[in-house]
XYZ file of C-alpha atoms in Angstrom:
393
model
C -125.991 138.763 157.428
C -126.142 136.909 160.746
C -123.529 134.462 162.011
C -125.362 131.273 161.016
C -126.046 132.470 157.456
C -122.411 133.454 156.995
C -121.353 129.982 158.149
C -123.605 128.282 155.610
C -122.524 130.610 152.812
C -118.835 130.027 153.448
C -119.420 126.269 153.415
C -121.387 126.416 150.164
C -118.673 128.510 148.471
C -115.942 126.084 149.505
C -117.931 123.046 148.387
C -118.478 124.656 144.995
C -114.814 125.539 144.637
C -113.454 122.071 145.483
C -113.568 119.144 143.105
C -112.957 115.481 143.627
C -113.721 112.078 142.287
C -112.174 108.837 141.232
C -109.333 109.466 138.789
C -107.546 106.097 139.053
C -108.466 102.545 139.996
C -106.772 102.341 143.406
C -105.638 104.472 146.321
C -102.264 104.850 147.992
C -101.782 106.598 151.315
C -98.208 107.295 152.352
C -97.690 108.472 155.917
C -94.655 109.963 157.588
C -95.530 111.181 161.087
C -93.898 111.735 164.439
C -95.330 110.298 167.643
C -96.250 106.773 166.509
C -94.065 103.971 167.906
C -92.843 101.161 165.695
C -95.360 98.314 165.280
C -98.280 100.707 165.795
C -101.109 99.561 163.498
C -102.974 102.281 161.604
C -106.496 101.323 160.517
C -109.145 102.873 158.273
C -112.691 102.211 159.534
C -115.851 103.390 157.727
C -117.584 106.338 159.408
C -120.736 104.956 161.037
C -122.762 105.026 164.258
C -121.916 101.379 164.944
C -118.728 99.362 164.923
C -117.624 98.208 161.475
C -114.581 96.226 160.436
C -111.600 98.192 159.110
C -111.289 98.351 155.333
C -107.494 98.633 155.419
C -104.564 98.725 157.822
C -100.786 99.136 157.897
C -97.987 98.893 160.439
C -95.787 101.842 161.331
C -92.019 101.482 160.998
C -89.632 104.370 161.630
C -92.601 106.738 161.669
C -93.716 105.654 158.200
C -96.607 103.592 156.873
C -98.284 102.889 153.551
C -101.863 101.808 152.869
C -103.033 100.698 149.433
C -106.305 99.360 148.119
C -109.299 100.049 145.930
C -112.403 102.091 146.792
C -115.546 101.021 144.931
C -116.912 104.473 145.724
C -115.718 107.422 147.820
C -116.416 106.826 151.526
C -115.637 108.641 154.753
C -113.295 106.681 157.006
C -111.792 107.189 160.442
C -108.008 106.995 160.517
C -107.000 105.684 163.932
C -104.599 103.483 165.895
C -105.878 99.942 166.328
C -107.248 99.172 169.808
C -106.871 102.778 170.975
C -108.969 105.958 171.023
C -108.950 109.063 168.851
C -109.305 109.419 165.101
C -109.271 111.769 162.137
C -111.904 111.549 159.422
C -110.685 111.453 155.845
C -112.299 110.613 152.525
C -111.096 107.373 150.999
C -110.986 107.782 147.251
C -108.880 106.287 144.474
C -106.165 108.929 144.592
C -102.616 109.207 145.929
C -102.546 110.833 149.369
C -99.802 111.738 151.818
C -100.008 112.293 155.558
C -97.414 114.290 157.455
C -97.138 115.948 160.852
C -97.188 114.907 164.491
C -99.507 112.680 166.492
C -99.634 113.095 170.274
C -101.138 110.739 172.843
C -102.254 110.482 176.461
C -102.113 107.179 178.281
C -105.402 106.098 179.867
C -106.296 103.457 182.408
C -106.129 99.901 181.157
C -103.114 100.435 178.918
C -105.002 102.246 176.175
C -104.061 105.640 174.745
C -106.036 108.519 173.329
C -104.326 109.746 170.158
C -104.682 113.309 168.915
C -104.471 113.573 165.125
C -105.057 117.331 164.934
C -101.365 117.874 164.188
C -101.337 115.924 160.935
C -101.928 117.208 157.423
C -103.340 115.187 154.541
C -102.637 116.261 150.975
C -103.744 114.934 147.614
C -107.410 114.389 148.568
C -109.798 117.029 147.212
C -112.744 115.141 148.700
C -111.248 115.366 152.189
C -110.975 119.133 151.687
C -114.649 119.178 150.691
C -115.552 117.151 153.758
C -113.939 119.650 156.121
C -115.475 122.549 154.199
C -118.869 120.944 154.779
C -118.088 120.418 158.471
C -116.682 123.932 159.049
C -119.988 125.494 160.242
C -120.532 122.703 162.744
C -116.950 122.891 163.998
C -117.248 126.639 164.558
C -120.442 126.172 166.576
C -118.726 123.399 168.552
C -115.941 125.853 169.390
C -118.445 128.425 170.639
C -120.232 125.782 172.696
C -117.019 124.452 174.289
C -115.730 127.965 175.000
C -119.018 128.810 176.703
C -118.774 125.659 178.824
C -115.194 126.496 179.790
C -116.051 130.069 180.800
C -119.042 128.874 182.816
C -117.324 125.927 184.519
C -116.609 127.694 187.823
C -120.136 129.096 187.974
C -121.631 125.638 187.419
C -119.367 124.085 190.038
C -120.669 126.594 192.574
C -124.263 126.034 191.466
C -123.952 122.234 191.652
C -122.385 122.447 195.106
C -125.190 124.703 196.332
C -127.737 122.338 194.794
C -126.167 119.372 196.580
C -126.300 121.276 199.859
C -129.873 122.427 199.085
C -128.763 126.034 199.617
C -131.586 127.853 197.849
C -130.189 131.307 198.659
C -126.888 130.719 196.835
C -128.625 128.943 193.950
C -130.990 131.893 193.440
C -128.154 134.404 193.651
C -126.128 132.580 190.956
C -129.140 132.159 188.666
C -129.880 135.874 188.962
C -126.457 136.899 187.606
C -125.776 138.265 184.134
C -123.185 135.490 183.711
C -125.831 132.796 184.182
C -128.221 134.523 181.760
C -125.483 134.965 179.130
C -124.407 131.341 179.483
C -127.955 130.168 178.837
C -128.356 132.429 175.807
C -125.189 131.102 174.167
C -126.136 127.501 174.909
C -129.613 128.047 173.463
C -128.107 129.627 170.351
C -125.718 126.695 169.884
C -128.459 124.065 170.128
C -130.595 125.963 167.619
C -127.590 126.413 165.338
C -126.691 122.720 165.549
C -130.159 121.844 164.291
C -130.145 124.528 161.597
C -126.714 123.574 160.280
C -127.472 119.882 159.874
C -130.757 120.555 158.084
C -129.186 123.238 155.865
C -126.233 120.994 154.993
C -128.463 118.054 154.080
C -130.847 120.294 152.138
C -127.937 121.518 150.010
C -126.676 117.980 149.401
C -129.744 115.787 148.879
C -128.318 114.449 145.615
C -124.652 114.166 146.563
C -122.649 111.788 148.737
C -122.478 114.535 151.376
C -126.149 114.116 152.354
C -125.831 110.802 154.260
C -122.249 111.584 155.301
C -123.457 114.819 156.909
C -126.089 112.917 158.908
C -123.535 110.415 160.174
C -120.889 113.066 160.885
C -122.992 115.703 162.599
C -125.351 113.533 164.654
C -124.522 110.911 167.271
C -127.647 108.899 166.404
C -130.508 109.108 163.907
C -134.031 109.408 165.283
C -137.127 108.545 163.181
C -137.663 112.243 162.431
C -134.835 111.978 159.878
C -136.683 109.359 157.832
C -138.311 112.118 155.790
C -134.869 113.569 155.089
C -133.569 110.180 153.970
C -136.589 109.607 151.717
C -135.808 112.891 149.931
C -132.429 111.539 148.771
C -132.089 110.360 145.190
C -132.060 106.596 144.611
C -128.340 106.625 143.826
C -127.567 108.332 147.125
C -129.873 105.981 149.068
C -127.968 103.073 147.526
C -124.539 104.543 148.241
C -122.401 103.028 151.005
C -123.282 105.695 153.574
C -126.845 105.952 152.292
C -127.334 102.290 153.156
C -125.840 102.827 156.625
C -128.348 105.632 157.223
C -131.213 103.419 156.020
C -130.151 100.568 158.317
C -130.139 102.911 161.293
C -133.438 104.626 160.475
C -135.182 101.394 159.469
C -133.524 98.680 161.574
C -135.946 95.975 160.404
C -136.783 97.556 157.067
C -139.364 99.921 155.669
C -143.132 99.315 155.547
C -143.774 96.512 153.071
C -140.497 94.721 153.783
C -140.737 91.122 154.978
C -139.956 90.677 158.659
C -137.500 88.009 159.886
C -138.959 84.562 160.451
C -138.664 83.056 163.914
C -139.863 80.035 165.872
C -140.564 79.897 169.593
C -142.415 78.039 172.330
C -145.381 79.755 173.954
C -146.013 79.936 177.677
C -148.361 76.946 177.373
C -145.876 74.826 175.414
C -147.041 75.316 171.815
C -144.548 75.677 168.948
C -145.248 78.774 166.860
C -143.577 80.747 164.085
C -144.141 84.170 162.587
C -145.602 82.615 159.429
C -148.025 80.432 161.417
C -149.128 83.447 163.455
C -149.746 85.537 160.348
C -151.576 82.821 158.405
C -155.294 83.598 157.998
C -154.942 86.830 159.982
C -155.106 90.417 158.805
C -152.385 91.578 161.166
C -150.279 90.612 164.157
C -148.870 92.954 166.797
C -145.397 91.930 167.989
C -144.943 93.448 171.447
C -141.400 93.235 172.856
C -141.581 93.852 176.590
C -140.290 92.805 180.042
C -141.895 92.282 183.425
C -139.616 94.945 184.972
C -140.383 97.569 182.296
C -142.716 100.257 183.671
C -143.724 101.749 180.284
C -144.439 98.226 179.014
C -146.770 97.492 181.910
C -148.501 100.867 181.535
C -149.281 100.073 177.886
C -150.983 96.764 178.741
C -154.462 98.250 179.466
C -154.422 99.744 175.968
C -153.412 96.385 174.468
C -156.202 94.671 176.376
C -158.760 97.116 175.037
C -157.503 96.643 171.462
C -157.540 92.853 171.863
C -161.033 92.862 173.358
C -162.260 94.871 170.369
C -160.520 92.865 167.623
C -159.680 89.341 168.873
C -162.209 87.841 166.472
C -161.328 90.065 163.520
C -158.205 88.337 162.248
C -155.936 89.987 164.818
C -153.452 88.580 167.331
C -150.971 90.020 169.822
C -147.682 88.248 170.460
C -145.935 89.500 173.585
C -142.236 88.641 173.375
C -140.639 88.948 176.799
C -136.918 89.636 177.122
C -136.944 88.653 180.815
C -133.821 86.696 181.717
C -135.672 84.576 184.281
C -138.780 82.468 183.856
C -140.484 83.172 187.198
C -140.944 86.982 186.976
C -142.174 86.634 183.392
C -144.809 84.031 184.262
C -145.828 86.007 187.335
C -146.327 89.178 185.252
C -148.330 87.315 182.586
C -150.570 85.926 185.336
C -150.910 89.256 187.167
C -151.738 91.143 183.972
C -154.037 88.333 182.729
C -152.541 88.397 179.231
C -154.870 86.196 177.178
C -153.006 86.376 173.864
C -149.846 84.589 172.670
C -146.937 84.898 175.120
C -143.360 83.779 174.560
C -140.082 84.418 176.338
C -137.084 85.208 174.169
C -134.714 83.204 176.352
C -131.506 83.944 174.435
C -132.575 87.316 172.963
C -132.319 85.772 169.489
C -135.682 87.153 168.352
C -134.912 90.578 169.811
C -131.603 90.557 167.940
C -133.360 89.610 164.691
C -135.724 92.538 165.161
C -132.974 94.994 166.228
C -134.688 95.579 169.574
C -132.478 97.847 171.705
C -135.094 98.910 174.264
C -138.572 97.979 175.440
C -141.355 98.488 174.724
C -140.805 97.998 170.996
C -143.794 97.144 168.797
C -144.240 96.046 165.190
C -147.484 95.576 163.282
C -147.102 92.788 160.698
C -149.558 91.887 157.947
C -150.793 88.465 156.798
C -147.711 88.033 154.600
C -145.307 88.741 157.435
C -144.477 92.206 156.114
C -144.003 95.311 158.219
C -146.982 97.671 158.368
C -146.009 100.077 161.160
C -143.721 100.255 164.165
C -143.437 101.706 167.643
C -146.931 103.135 167.924
C -148.495 103.367 171.357
C -151.671 104.469 173.072
C -154.385 105.988 170.949
C -152.154 106.093 167.869
C -151.626 102.322 168.049
C -155.328 101.639 168.589
C -156.337 103.888 165.686
C -153.844 102.261 163.281
C -155.048 98.751 164.106
C -158.687 99.902 163.768
C -157.820 101.210 160.276
C -156.061 97.996 159.211
C -158.842 95.730 160.388
C -161.533 97.940 158.865
C -160.045 97.412 155.387
C -161.639 94.670 153.322
C-alpha cells in the first residue's frame, strides 16, 4: 500500500468510527484557556472563502468565556479573536463543548496579533473529531510540503541570488544537484497528492455534510471544474449551509436557466436601456464586461465583431459594459475599436457588483427571458455557442 492510499484508508476508518449529530436543541461552549487577556472577544465565524458575519461571540474574563446558542444544522466555524489573525476550525453542533489549553500570540504591525490556537483542546464534539479525521491526510501532506520547503530554503536562496545576478554557471550547477532533483520530486508528489486527496475525500462524502465542507476546507478557491463535483451532491447536501456557500462560489450569478439581475443604464449615445428591454424580441444577448486597459478584452474584440457581423439581424445583440473609471479612455477605445453595438459604462460598478464580476473580460449569454444560458466563453467556443442558440427555432 502506498503512502497516499494509507492516508485515505486511515481517514475513512476514523470517519466510520466517529459519530455525531444533534442531540439537544442548543449548544454551550465553555472555555478556560491561558494566553487571552481580559476583554478579548472570541468569535465563531462560518468557514467560507469570503467574509461572513460571526454567528456568536463572547468576552474573555479571567481566562474564561462561554458561548451559547442554537445551530439549525451542524456547520464548520472558525474560532478566532475578533479583529486579529489566526483561528481554529471546529464543528458547531447542538452539544456541550469545553475548550482548554493555551493560546499564544505574536504582535504584528498595526497593533494586530496573530493567535496560535494549536495548544488548545476541544472536548465534547464528536463532529469536530470527524472533521480533523477527514482533514488528516491533507495535513500530513502539508507537513511534507512545508518540511521540503524548509530543507530547500538555502538552496533556493542561492538559486534566486544567482538568477538575480544572471549567473548562469551557478544556476546550472545548483539545478544539476541531487538536492534540487529531490526537492522537485517531493513538490511534484505533494501537488499530485493534494489533488488526489480532495477528490477522494469528496467522492467518499457526496451525500454527507463533509462533501462541501471538504471543498471549502481544502481549497483556497473553487474553480468551475468543481461544478461537476457539486452537481453530484444529493439535493439535501446542495441545500445545506455549506452546500449553498459552494453553489454561490461556483455559480456567482446562478446556474443556466436562472434569471439574471435586472439593471438600467445609459448608453454611450444617451439612450436609457435595461436588461429586459435589451432581451425583448431577441433570441439572446451577450453581456461583455470589459475595460479599455484590459489586453485580453481588446484581443477578444475581433471575435465579437465577427459574431456580430454574422448575427446582428438574427435576434442577437452585444452589450459591452465597461468598468473604466474615467469617461475619456472608454470613449476613445469604443471609437478606436469601432464598436457598433450597445455600449455602456458602469460608472459606479453597480452592474458589475450585481453580476459578481471580479475580473475582465467576463461574459454572460442571456436568453429572451433574461435567463442565463452560458458564461465566460471566448474565441471559437463563444462563436459556436451563439451559432447554436441562434440556429434553434
